[in-house]
Structure formats: structure tokens, C-alpha cells
Coordinates of C-alpha atoms in Angstrom, one line a residue:
M54 CA 6.3 12.4 -23.5
V55 CA 6.8 14.9 -20.8
S56 CA 9.3 17.5 -21.9
S57 CA 11.8 18.9 -19.8
V58 CA 15.4 20.3 -20.0
F59 CA 17.0 17.4 -19.6
A60 CA 15.0 14.9 -22.0
F61 CA 17.4 14.1 -25.1
S62 CA 19.9 16.7 -24.1
S63 CA 23.5 16.0 -25.7
L64 CA 25.2 15.4 -21.9
L65 CA 22.4 13.0 -21.4
L66 CA 22.9 10.9 -24.6
F67 CA 26.3 11.0 -23.8
V68 CA 26.0 9.4 -20.1
F69 CA 23.6 6.6 -21.6
L70 CA 25.9 5.6 -24.6
T71 CA 27.0 2.7 -23.0
N72 CA 23.4 1.8 -22.2
I73 CA 22.2 1.7 -25.8
G74 CA 22.2 -1.5 -27.7
F75 CA 22.8 -5.1 -26.7
S76 CA 24.5 -6.5 -24.1
S77 CA 27.6 -8.7 -24.6
A78 CA 26.9 -10.1 -20.7
G79 CA 24.0 -12.1 -21.1
L80 CA 20.2 -11.4 -20.9
A81 CA 18.3 -9.8 -18.4
P82 CA 16.1 -12.2 -16.2
V83 CA 12.5 -12.1 -17.0
Y84 CA 9.8 -13.7 -14.4
Y85 CA 6.7 -14.8 -15.9
Y86 CA 3.3 -15.4 -14.3
D87 CA 2.4 -18.8 -13.8
D88 CA -1.0 -18.7 -14.4
P89 CA -1.3 -18.7 -18.2
T90 CA -5.1 -17.0 -18.4
I91 CA -5.1 -13.5 -19.4
I92 CA -5.5 -11.0 -16.5
E93 CA -9.4 -9.9 -16.8
N94 CA -10.7 -6.5 -16.3
V95 CA -7.2 -4.6 -16.6
K96 CA -6.7 -1.6 -19.0
R97 CA -4.9 -3.1 -22.4
S98 CA -3.7 -1.7 -25.4
S99 CA -2.1 -4.5 -27.1
P100 CA -3.0 -7.4 -29.2
S101 CA -3.9 -10.7 -27.6
S102 CA -0.6 -12.2 -28.6
S103 CA 1.2 -10.0 -26.3
K104 CA 1.6 -10.1 -22.6
D105 CA 1.8 -7.2 -20.1
Y106 CA 5.1 -6.6 -18.5
V107 CA 7.1 -4.6 -16.2
V108 CA 10.6 -3.4 -17.4
V109 CA 12.8 -2.7 -14.2
I110 CA 15.6 -0.3 -15.1
D111 CA 19.2 0.4 -14.0
I112 CA 19.9 4.2 -13.7
D113 CA 22.5 6.2 -12.6
V114 CA 20.5 9.4 -11.4
P115 CA 23.6 11.0 -9.8
T116 CA 25.9 10.8 -12.5
L117 CA 23.2 12.1 -14.8
A118 CA 22.7 14.9 -12.3
M119 CA 26.7 15.7 -12.5
A120 CA 26.5 15.8 -16.2
N121 CA 23.6 18.4 -15.8
R122 CA 24.9 20.1 -13.3
T123 CA 25.2 23.6 -15.1
K124 CA 21.7 23.4 -16.3
T125 CA 20.2 22.6 -12.6
G126 CA 23.0 24.4 -10.6
K127 CA 23.4 20.9 -8.3
S128 CA 25.8 18.9 -8.6
S129 CA 24.4 16.1 -6.0
I130 CA 21.0 15.1 -5.4
T131 CA 18.7 13.0 -3.1
P132 CA 16.0 10.5 -3.8
K133 CA 13.4 12.5 -2.2
D134 CA 14.4 15.8 -4.3
P135 CA 11.8 16.1 -6.9
L136 CA 14.7 16.6 -9.5
W137 CA 15.4 13.0 -8.7
T138 CA 12.3 12.0 -10.0
Q139 CA 12.5 14.2 -13.0
I140 CA 16.1 13.0 -14.4
A141 CA 14.9 9.5 -13.9
R142 CA 11.8 10.0 -15.7
D143 CA 13.6 11.5 -18.6
A144 CA 16.1 8.7 -18.7
L145 CA 13.1 6.0 -18.6
E146 CA 11.8 8.1 -21.8
L147 CA 15.1 7.5 -23.2
Q148 CA 14.9 3.8 -22.6
V149 CA 11.8 3.7 -24.4
D150 CA 13.0 5.5 -27.4
V151 CA 16.3 3.1 -27.2
L152 CA 13.7 0.0 -27.5
K153 CA 12.0 1.4 -30.5
S154 CA 15.1 2.0 -32.3
L155 CA 16.2 -1.9 -31.7
L156 CA 12.6 -3.1 -33.2
P157 CA 12.1 -3.7 -36.6
K158 CA 10.0 -0.8 -38.5
A159 CA 7.0 -2.8 -38.6
K160 CA 6.9 -4.0 -35.1
R161 CA 7.6 -0.4 -33.8
Q162 CA 4.6 0.8 -35.8
A163 CA 2.6 -1.9 -34.2
L164 CA 4.0 -1.2 -30.7
N165 CA 3.4 2.7 -30.7
Q166 CA 0.2 2.6 -29.2
T167 CA 0.8 0.4 -26.0
L168 CA 4.5 2.3 -25.6
G169 CA 2.7 5.6 -26.0
Q170 CA 0.7 4.8 -22.8
T171 CA 3.6 3.3 -20.8
T172 CA 3.4 4.2 -17.0
F173 CA 6.8 5.0 -15.4
S174 CA 7.6 4.6 -11.9
V175 CA 10.3 6.3 -9.5
I176 CA 10.5 4.9 -6.0
G177 CA 14.0 5.8 -4.7
S178 CA 16.1 3.7 -6.8
F179 CA 13.5 1.6 -8.9
F180 CA 13.1 2.5 -11.8
S181 CA 10.7 1.3 -14.2
F182 CA 8.3 1.3 -17.5
T183 CA 5.4 -0.9 -18.6
G184 CA 4.2 -2.3 -22.1
S185 CA 2.9 -5.3 -23.6
F186 CA 5.3 -7.1 -25.9
D187 CA 5.5 -10.4 -27.8
D188 CA 7.9 -12.7 -26.9
E189 CA 10.4 -11.4 -29.6
T190 CA 10.3 -8.2 -28.1
V191 CA 10.8 -9.0 -24.7
L192 CA 14.0 -10.9 -26.0
I193 CA 15.2 -7.7 -27.1
I194 CA 14.5 -5.8 -24.2
R195 CA 16.4 -8.5 -22.2
A196 CA 18.9 -7.8 -24.3
M197 CA 19.3 -3.9 -23.8
K198 CA 22.4 -3.2 -21.1
A199 CA 20.2 -1.0 -19.3
T200 CA 17.5 -3.8 -18.0
K201 CA 17.8 -5.4 -14.6
F202 CA 15.1 -7.4 -15.1
I203 CA 11.6 -7.8 -16.6
Q204 CA 8.3 -9.3 -14.8
Q205 CA 5.0 -10.4 -16.5
V206 CA 2.2 -8.6 -14.6
I207 CA 0.4 -10.1 -11.7
P208 CA -3.1 -9.9 -10.7
I209 CA -4.0 -9.6 -7.2
S210 CA -7.0 -9.2 -4.6
D211 CA -8.3 -8.5 -1.4
D212 CA -7.2 -11.9 -0.6
G213 CA -10.4 -13.8 1.0
N214 CA -11.2 -11.0 3.6
N215 CA -15.1 -11.1 4.5
L216 CA -17.5 -8.2 5.2
S217 CA -21.2 -8.6 6.9
E218 CA -23.6 -5.9 7.9
Y219 CA -23.6 -5.5 11.4
Q220 CA -27.4 -5.6 12.5
N221 CA -27.5 -4.9 15.9
D222 CA -27.5 -1.9 18.0
F223 CA -23.8 -0.8 18.3
V224 CA -23.3 0.1 22.2
T225 CA -26.8 -0.3 23.5
Q226 CA -25.1 1.6 27.0
N227 CA -24.6 4.7 24.7
S228 CA -27.3 7.2 26.1
K229 CA -26.3 10.0 23.4
R230 CA -28.2 9.0 20.2
D231 CA -29.4 10.6 17.3
A232 CA -32.7 8.9 16.1
D233 CA -32.1 9.4 12.6
Q234 CA -28.8 7.2 12.8
S235 CA -30.8 3.8 13.9
G236 CA -28.6 3.7 17.3
Y237 CA -25.4 4.8 15.7
P238 CA -23.5 6.0 18.9
L239 CA -21.3 8.8 19.7
P240 CA -18.0 7.7 21.3
L241 CA -17.7 8.5 25.0
I242 CA -14.0 9.3 25.3
K243 CA -12.9 11.3 28.3
K244 CA -9.4 12.5 29.8
Q245 CA -8.2 9.4 32.2
D246 CA -5.6 11.7 33.4
A247 CA -3.0 14.2 32.1
N248 CA -1.5 12.1 29.3
T249 CA -4.4 9.4 28.8
Y250 CA -7.6 9.2 26.8
F251 CA -10.1 6.7 27.7
Q252 CA -13.0 5.5 25.2
R253 CA -15.9 3.8 27.0
Y254 CA -17.4 0.8 25.2
A255 CA -14.8 0.4 22.7
P256 CA -15.1 -2.3 20.4
W257 CA -13.0 -5.1 21.5
A258 CA -10.9 -5.4 18.3
I259 CA -9.3 -1.7 19.6
A260 CA -10.2 -2.4 23.3
R261 CA -7.4 -5.5 22.9
L262 CA -5.0 -3.0 21.7
S263 CA -4.5 -1.3 25.2
S264 CA -4.6 -4.2 27.4
T265 CA -1.5 -6.6 27.6
T266 CA -3.9 -9.2 28.9
L267 CA -6.9 -10.7 27.6
P268 CA -9.9 -8.4 29.3
S269 CA -12.8 -9.8 30.7
P270 CA -15.6 -9.0 29.0
I271 CA -14.1 -8.7 25.5
Y272 CA -16.6 -9.5 23.2
P273 CA -18.1 -7.6 21.8
Y274 CA -16.8 -4.7 23.5
G275 CA -13.8 -5.1 25.8
N276 CA -13.2 -2.8 29.4
G277 CA -12.3 0.3 26.9
F278 CA -9.8 1.3 25.3
S279 CA -7.1 4.0 26.5
Y280 CA -4.6 5.7 24.4
K281 CA -2.1 8.7 24.8
N282 CA -2.2 10.2 21.1
G283 CA -4.6 10.4 18.2
G284 CA -1.9 10.1 15.6
D285 CA -2.3 14.0 15.0
G286 CA -0.5 15.4 11.7
V287 CA 0.0 11.8 10.0
V288 CA -1.4 10.9 6.4
I289 CA -2.4 7.2 6.1
Y290 CA -2.7 6.5 2.1
V291 CA -5.1 3.7 1.8
I292 CA -4.6 1.9 -1.5
D293 CA -7.9 0.1 -2.1
S294 CA -11.7 -0.2 -3.3
G295 CA -11.9 3.7 -1.8
V296 CA -13.4 5.0 1.0
N297 CA -16.8 6.3 2.2
I298 CA -15.5 9.8 3.1
D299 CA -18.8 10.9 4.3
H300 CA -19.0 8.2 7.2
Q301 CA -19.8 9.8 10.6
E302 CA -16.3 7.4 11.6
F303 CA -14.1 9.9 9.6
G304 CA -15.4 13.3 10.9
G305 CA -13.9 15.3 8.0
R306 CA -10.7 13.2 8.5
A307 CA -10.7 11.5 5.1
S308 CA -10.4 12.8 1.8
F309 CA -10.1 11.4 -2.0
G310 CA -7.0 11.2 -3.8
P311 CA -6.6 9.9 -7.0
N312 CA -8.8 7.3 -8.8
V313 CA -6.8 4.9 -11.1
A314 CA -9.7 2.1 -11.2
Y315 CA -10.0 2.1 -15.0
T316 CA -11.8 -0.7 -17.2
Q317 CA -10.1 -2.4 -20.1
S318 CA -11.6 0.2 -22.5
G319 CA -9.5 3.1 -20.4
A320 CA -12.8 4.3 -18.7
L321 CA -13.0 4.8 -14.7
A322 CA -14.7 2.0 -13.8
E323 CA -16.2 3.9 -10.6
D324 CA -16.5 7.4 -8.8
D325 CA -14.2 7.9 -5.9
Y326 CA -16.5 6.4 -3.3
D327 CA -16.2 3.1 -1.9
H328 CA -18.8 0.7 -3.7
N329 CA -17.2 -2.5 -2.2
G330 CA -16.7 -2.0 1.6
H331 CA -12.9 -3.2 1.9
G332 CA -11.3 0.4 1.6
T333 CA -14.0 2.0 4.2
A334 CA -13.3 -0.9 6.5
V335 CA -9.7 -0.6 6.6
A336 CA -9.5 2.9 6.7
A337 CA -11.9 3.4 9.8
L338 CA -9.7 0.6 12.1
A339 CA -7.2 2.9 11.1
I340 CA -8.6 6.4 12.3
G341 CA -12.4 6.0 13.3
T342 CA -13.7 8.1 16.1
S343 CA -15.5 5.0 17.4
L344 CA -14.2 2.1 15.8
G345 CA -10.4 2.8 15.2
V346 CA -7.1 3.7 16.6
A347 CA -5.9 7.1 15.6
K348 CA -8.8 9.9 15.9
K349 CA -6.7 12.4 15.1
A350 CA -5.1 11.0 11.9
K351 CA -6.2 11.9 8.3
V352 CA -7.0 9.2 5.6
I353 CA -6.1 10.0 1.8
S354 CA -8.0 7.2 -0.4
Y355 CA -6.1 6.0 -3.5
K356 CA -8.4 4.1 -5.5
G357 CA -6.9 1.7 -7.2
V358 CA -9.7 -1.5 -7.6
A359 CA -13.3 -1.3 -8.3
A360 CA -16.1 -4.1 -9.1
L361 CA -15.2 -3.6 -13.2
S362 CA -11.6 -2.9 -12.8
G363 CA -9.0 -5.5 -11.8
L364 CA -6.0 -4.9 -9.7
T365 CA -2.3 -5.7 -10.4
D366 CA 1.3 -5.3 -8.9
A367 CA 1.8 -2.9 -11.7
I368 CA -0.8 -0.7 -10.7
V369 CA -0.2 -0.8 -7.1
V370 CA 3.9 0.0 -7.8
S371 CA 2.6 2.8 -10.4
I372 CA 0.4 4.3 -6.9
L373 CA 3.0 4.0 -5.1
S374 CA 5.6 5.9 -7.2
D375 CA 2.8 8.6 -7.2
I376 CA 2.4 8.7 -3.3
T377 CA 6.3 8.9 -2.9
Q378 CA 6.2 12.0 -5.0
L379 CA 2.9 13.4 -3.1
I380 CA 4.7 12.8 0.1
S381 CA 8.1 14.5 -0.8
T382 CA 5.9 17.3 -2.2
A383 CA 3.5 17.4 0.4
T384 CA 2.8 21.6 1.7
D385 CA -0.2 20.6 4.1
G386 CA 2.2 20.8 7.2
R387 CA 1.6 17.1 8.0
K388 CA 4.5 15.4 10.4
A389 CA 4.7 12.0 8.6
S390 CA 2.6 9.6 6.1
I391 CA 2.2 6.1 5.8
V392 CA 0.6 3.9 3.0
V393 CA -1.5 0.9 4.0
C394 CA -2.2 -1.6 1.1
S395 CA -4.2 -4.7 2.3
Y396 CA -3.8 -6.7 -1.1
A397 CA -1.0 -9.3 -1.9
T398 CA -0.1 -11.6 -4.6
T399 CA -0.8 -15.2 -4.7
S400 CA 3.1 -15.8 -5.5
R401 CA 6.0 -13.8 -5.1
S402 CA 6.2 -10.6 -7.4
A403 CA 9.8 -9.1 -8.0
I404 CA 8.4 -5.6 -9.0
W405 CA 6.5 -5.3 -5.8
D406 CA 9.2 -6.6 -3.6
A407 CA 11.8 -4.2 -5.4
A408 CA 9.4 -1.0 -5.0
V409 CA 8.4 -1.5 -1.2
T410 CA 12.2 -2.2 -0.4
Q411 CA 13.0 1.3 -2.0
F412 CA 9.9 2.7 -0.1
A413 CA 11.0 1.6 3.2
Q414 CA 14.9 2.9 2.1
L415 CA 13.4 6.3 1.8
G416 CA 12.5 6.2 5.4
Y417 CA 8.8 5.5 5.1
T418 CA 6.8 2.8 6.0
Y419 CA 4.2 0.5 4.2
V420 CA 1.8 -1.9 6.0
S421 CA 0.9 -5.1 4.3
P422 CA -1.3 -8.1 5.2
A423 CA 0.0 -11.8 6.0
G424 CA -2.7 -13.0 3.8
N425 CA -5.6 -15.7 4.5
Q426 CA -4.7 -18.6 2.8
K427 CA -3.1 -20.8 6.4
A428 CA 0.0 -20.8 4.7
S429 CA 3.3 -19.2 4.6
A430 CA 3.4 -15.4 4.3
C431 CA 7.0 -15.6 2.6
N432 CA 5.3 -17.0 -0.7
R433 CA 3.7 -13.8 -1.1
S434 CA 4.5 -10.2 -2.0
P435 CA 4.9 -7.8 -0.4
A436 CA 5.1 -9.3 3.1
G437 CA 7.8 -11.7 1.4
S438 CA 10.1 -8.8 0.8
L439 CA 10.8 -8.2 4.4
A440 CA 10.3 -4.5 3.8
T441 CA 6.9 -4.0 5.1
V442 CA 5.4 -4.2 8.5
A443 CA 3.5 -7.3 7.3
V444 CA 0.2 -8.2 9.9
G445 CA -1.4 -11.3 10.6
A446 CA -5.0 -11.6 12.3
T447 CA -6.4 -12.8 15.8
D448 CA -9.3 -13.6 16.9
Y449 CA -11.3 -12.3 20.3
K450 CA -10.0 -15.1 22.3
D451 CA -6.3 -14.4 21.6
G452 CA -5.8 -17.4 19.1
Y453 CA -4.3 -17.1 15.9
Y454 CA -7.1 -16.2 13.1
V455 CA -7.9 -19.8 11.6
N456 CA -7.0 -18.4 8.0
T457 CA -4.2 -16.3 8.9
N458 CA -1.0 -16.8 6.9
F459 CA 2.0 -17.4 8.9
G460 CA 5.6 -18.1 9.3
P461 CA 9.0 -15.6 9.6
C462 CA 7.7 -13.0 7.4
V463 CA 4.9 -12.4 9.5
D464 CA 6.0 -9.2 11.9
L465 CA 2.9 -8.9 14.4
F466 CA -0.6 -9.9 15.0
A467 CA -3.7 -7.9 15.3
P468 CA -7.1 -8.4 16.0
G469 CA -9.0 -9.5 12.7
V470 CA -11.7 -11.6 13.3
S471 CA -15.5 -9.8 13.6
V472 CA -14.0 -6.7 14.1
M473 CA -16.6 -3.9 14.1
T474 CA -15.7 -1.0 11.4
A475 CA -17.5 1.2 9.2
G476 CA -19.9 0.3 6.2
V477 CA -20.7 1.9 2.9
A478 CA -24.5 1.3 3.3
S479 CA -24.9 4.7 4.7
T480 CA -22.9 7.1 6.4
Y481 CA -23.5 5.6 10.1
S482 CA -23.7 1.8 8.7
V483 CA -21.6 -0.7 10.4
N484 CA -19.7 -3.9 9.3
L485 CA -18.4 -6.9 10.9
A486 CA -15.1 -7.8 9.1
T487 CA -12.8 -10.8 9.2
G488 CA -9.3 -10.8 7.6
T489 CA -6.0 -9.6 7.8
S490 CA -6.5 -6.7 5.9
Y491 CA -8.3 -5.2 8.8
S492 CA -5.3 -6.1 11.1
C493 CA -3.4 -4.0 8.7
G494 CA -5.7 -1.0 9.3
L495 CA -5.4 -1.3 13.3
V496 CA -1.8 -1.4 13.0
A497 CA -1.6 1.4 10.8
G498 CA -3.6 3.2 13.3
I499 CA -0.6 2.2 15.8
I500 CA 2.1 3.4 13.5
A501 CA 0.5 7.0 13.1
M502 CA 0.5 7.3 17.1
L503 CA 4.2 6.4 16.9
L504 CA 5.0 9.0 14.2
S505 CA 3.0 11.6 15.5
Q506 CA 5.5 11.4 18.5
D507 CA 8.5 11.0 16.2
P508 CA 7.7 11.7 12.6
T509 CA 11.5 11.2 12.0
L510 CA 11.1 7.0 12.6
T511 CA 12.0 5.3 9.9
Q512 CA 10.4 1.8 8.9
D513 CA 12.9 -0.1 10.9
Q514 CA 12.5 1.9 13.9
V515 CA 8.7 1.8 13.7
K516 CA 9.1 -1.9 13.8
A517 CA 11.3 -2.1 16.7
G518 CA 8.8 0.7 18.2
L519 CA 5.9 -1.9 17.8
L520 CA 7.8 -4.6 19.1
S521 CA 8.7 -2.8 22.2
L522 CA 5.1 -2.0 23.0
A523 CA 3.6 -5.2 22.0
A524 CA 2.3 -8.2 24.5
N525 CA 4.6 -10.9 24.1
N526 CA 3.4 -14.9 24.3
V527 CA 0.1 -13.8 25.1
L528 CA -1.6 -15.8 22.1
T529 CA -3.0 -19.3 23.2
S530 CA -2.3 -21.3 19.9
T531 CA 0.8 -22.0 18.0
L532 CA 1.8 -21.8 14.4
A533 CA 5.4 -23.0 13.1
N534 CA 8.0 -20.4 12.9
T535 CA 5.9 -17.7 13.7
V536 CA 6.0 -14.8 16.5
N537 CA 3.5 -14.7 19.5
I538 CA 3.3 -11.1 19.4
L539 CA 0.3 -9.0 19.7
A540 CA -0.1 -5.2 18.8
Q541 CA -0.5 -2.8 21.4
V542 CA -1.1 1.3 21.5
P543 CA 1.8 3.4 23.0
Y544 CA 1.0 3.9 26.8

């Protein structure tokens, strides 16, 4: 366990005495995953009789800070203060020890391995730890006074998004080519006027984002992409399958962050690069030089999934906790940060919803997919939380994508059918991508533009900005209880 001046101090123990032992007010709720199948390809350290859970704890960090003010020199702190995270982590460690103390000796010894590998998450006022527990242990945890709720870990996926290699010349009109790059274009971007840049021969998806009406022609290339800023100074964290950072679309503006794509044995499944294509595609639509929106923003890849590693809501929550700390302690001169994670659950996840809600309350923006099941996005996490920017997909005829999810939990729509994006086959490969994941990438780029102009915007203010810019009632089809709003870049 991490040591600090707060861990197991007498003051901390005193404050927590009322939370130790069993509650007389009833048991904390527990949420089970409705598929009884054991989650595959996820790192586990417990017997098959146990299931993986996330335990969400109630911690009064301000009171703990006050109790320790003689040691810290602070009587009050905010959730963005690194000290907040340290105090919360120490309190979570104490709760794990409380759990151990409540277990029979034999069970305590059996659980030492899984509890020794516990992951702590702190996102604002969201506090949790993980573990693999049998039914008896779950009952004990539910009775602990500090337990808010427990949830069985839920597997997630990239949700039926499709990628295929684009075989034809990308832009046949471009005269500037490198013979070794199979016709991959250099973007023809010029300053249109004192405040606007113009990209000629822009792929249809980004061209549609700078025109309030459907351009003609539109597919595969629209009548250009106009924009006022490239998202300079904004960092976009892409939680995904990795990123092909050497691709020409990124021009050195993409970098590797952590890689937590572990196999069941605990080994890294892959190196930091993207061997799937999903993460690279999303990142390129956000910041790509030719194919993306925010051409001066940066991407940091946070790899959470690989071919031989599964992804769960617990992993994403842990990643989001880490990113929260990385944002609050960043010293790279960035103006603002965004998270885009184009993954979702097949049902609601209480832990994911609670985590993104706290992330938004910290003032940060999280972009999520509506999903591709032709169903209500309100039945899925994190879109159903209403605490993200939830994005649906449209086609090049201004119709809703046939498989896009819909409903009142979708904030707006963006192109997501046969959109050109970067691939992983080479440093210049181009793929065609379909799905709400790729609509997310485009909207993340627009948000980078907004935050570059005003880094103080909260997620609610970002949503308001997106809606004020958007083209209303231009989509030609109809979906029940769903907005008819198409994203647009600042003009």
C-alpha cells in the first residue's frame, strides 16, 4: 500500500470510527451484471467462485482534511487539489483494511491476493476500490457503513463500429504527392480571410461540419472545410485500442500515454501502438491534418484494450481516475483537456455513470457514443447518465445512420457513415469508418476548438456552445424523441 503521513494516523482512524463495522440502517445496494458468463480476457486473481466487483465508498474528504490540518497546513481543499486524491486514497486503503478485519481468518487469508491488487479510483467525490469476492464477502461489504453501493464489473465493447481499408486514391485532384506514399495527399489549406482557414477537397465528413446546408457535391469530397482555429493548446485523451502515432495525419501531435491492456495473466497484451484501428480512427477524426477537425490539437493515447485483453467499465473508471489526476497536475502548458472514449455498455453501469458525473462536475468534458443498436441510448452507459456529450451518427445524405442509437439522451449528431480516417496498415493508410465512435471523434475536435477559444468552459457550457453552433432540423429522417441537430464547427 502507498504510505503517507495520513495513512492510519490516529486522527484519520478517529474520523472513520463511525464507519467501521456493520450498519444498522440496512444493506447497501448491489448491482449484478445480467449475463452470468464469466468475463473473458480480463486480468483476474481470484477463484472462479468469486466475481469481480467495484465497491463505491462514501468519504468525507473535507472533514478528513480539517482533521489533518496541522500536518498539511490546509484546513480546506478542492477536488482538483492533489491532496484531495491522496487523502481519499488513504481512506480507501483504510476501508480495505476494515473489510479484512471483518472477515473470518481463513477467508481473509484467501482474499489477500485479490485485495493486494485492488485498484483505487478517485474522481471528484467518486471513490471506489475493486476486488473479486464471493457472495458471503459481498454481504459483509454491503453491511459496512461507508459502502454506498457495489456493482459487478460489466464488459464493454467498441459497439459494432466498422472499419475497412480505403483502396482508391484519396484526393485525385491534389498535385502535391510523395511517390512513396501511394498517393496520400498533403492538405491544401489556405487562409480564406483574416480569421478563417479553408481546406480544399476536404473529405465529406468534415466538409459537412462547416456548412449549415448539405453541400453539393458532398461524397466523397465536399466543397471544402472552413474553420477559425485548430484547437491549439487542447489535449484530447483517447481511451481506446491505442493510436498509430507515427501516421502522417498526426504530424507529431499524438503521443503515447499509459497502456493498461492486460491479459488474464497480468501481462501487457500488446505494445503501445494500435493493432486494431479503432483508436487511430477516432484520434485522426479529432485532430487529423487532412481528415480531422482540430488540426492543431494534440492527442494522448490511453490504451485500455487489445486483441487479447478485454475491456470493462471498471477499467475505464480506473483510467478516468488516472486521467483526472494527470489533468490536474499537467505542466505542459495546455489550455484544456478532453476525454473521448468510444465504448459503451450493453446495459446501464452505475459506477461508470457516477464516475462521468463527477468528472463533469470537476469542469471537464467527456465525449461518448450513442451506440449502434438502433435502440435508446438511455439504456446504455455512459450516454444514459446525461453527464457526457453523447453523439449519434448521420450519413452523407443527411439521414440518421441506420443503426445509430437515439432518444432524449443523445445530445447531437455528426457524420458517422463511410467517413475517411487514418488506418494502421502504414503511416499513410486510409480507412472508411462507420459507427457512432467516429462521430465522437469529430465532435471531440469541435470541442477542442471551443476550448481553445475559452478554456474555462465547463461541460454544460460546452454543450450549450455545440447546440448554439449546430444546424437544426436539417436531418431528413425521423427518430422518436430524438433531436434533429447536426454538429457544426465555430464560424
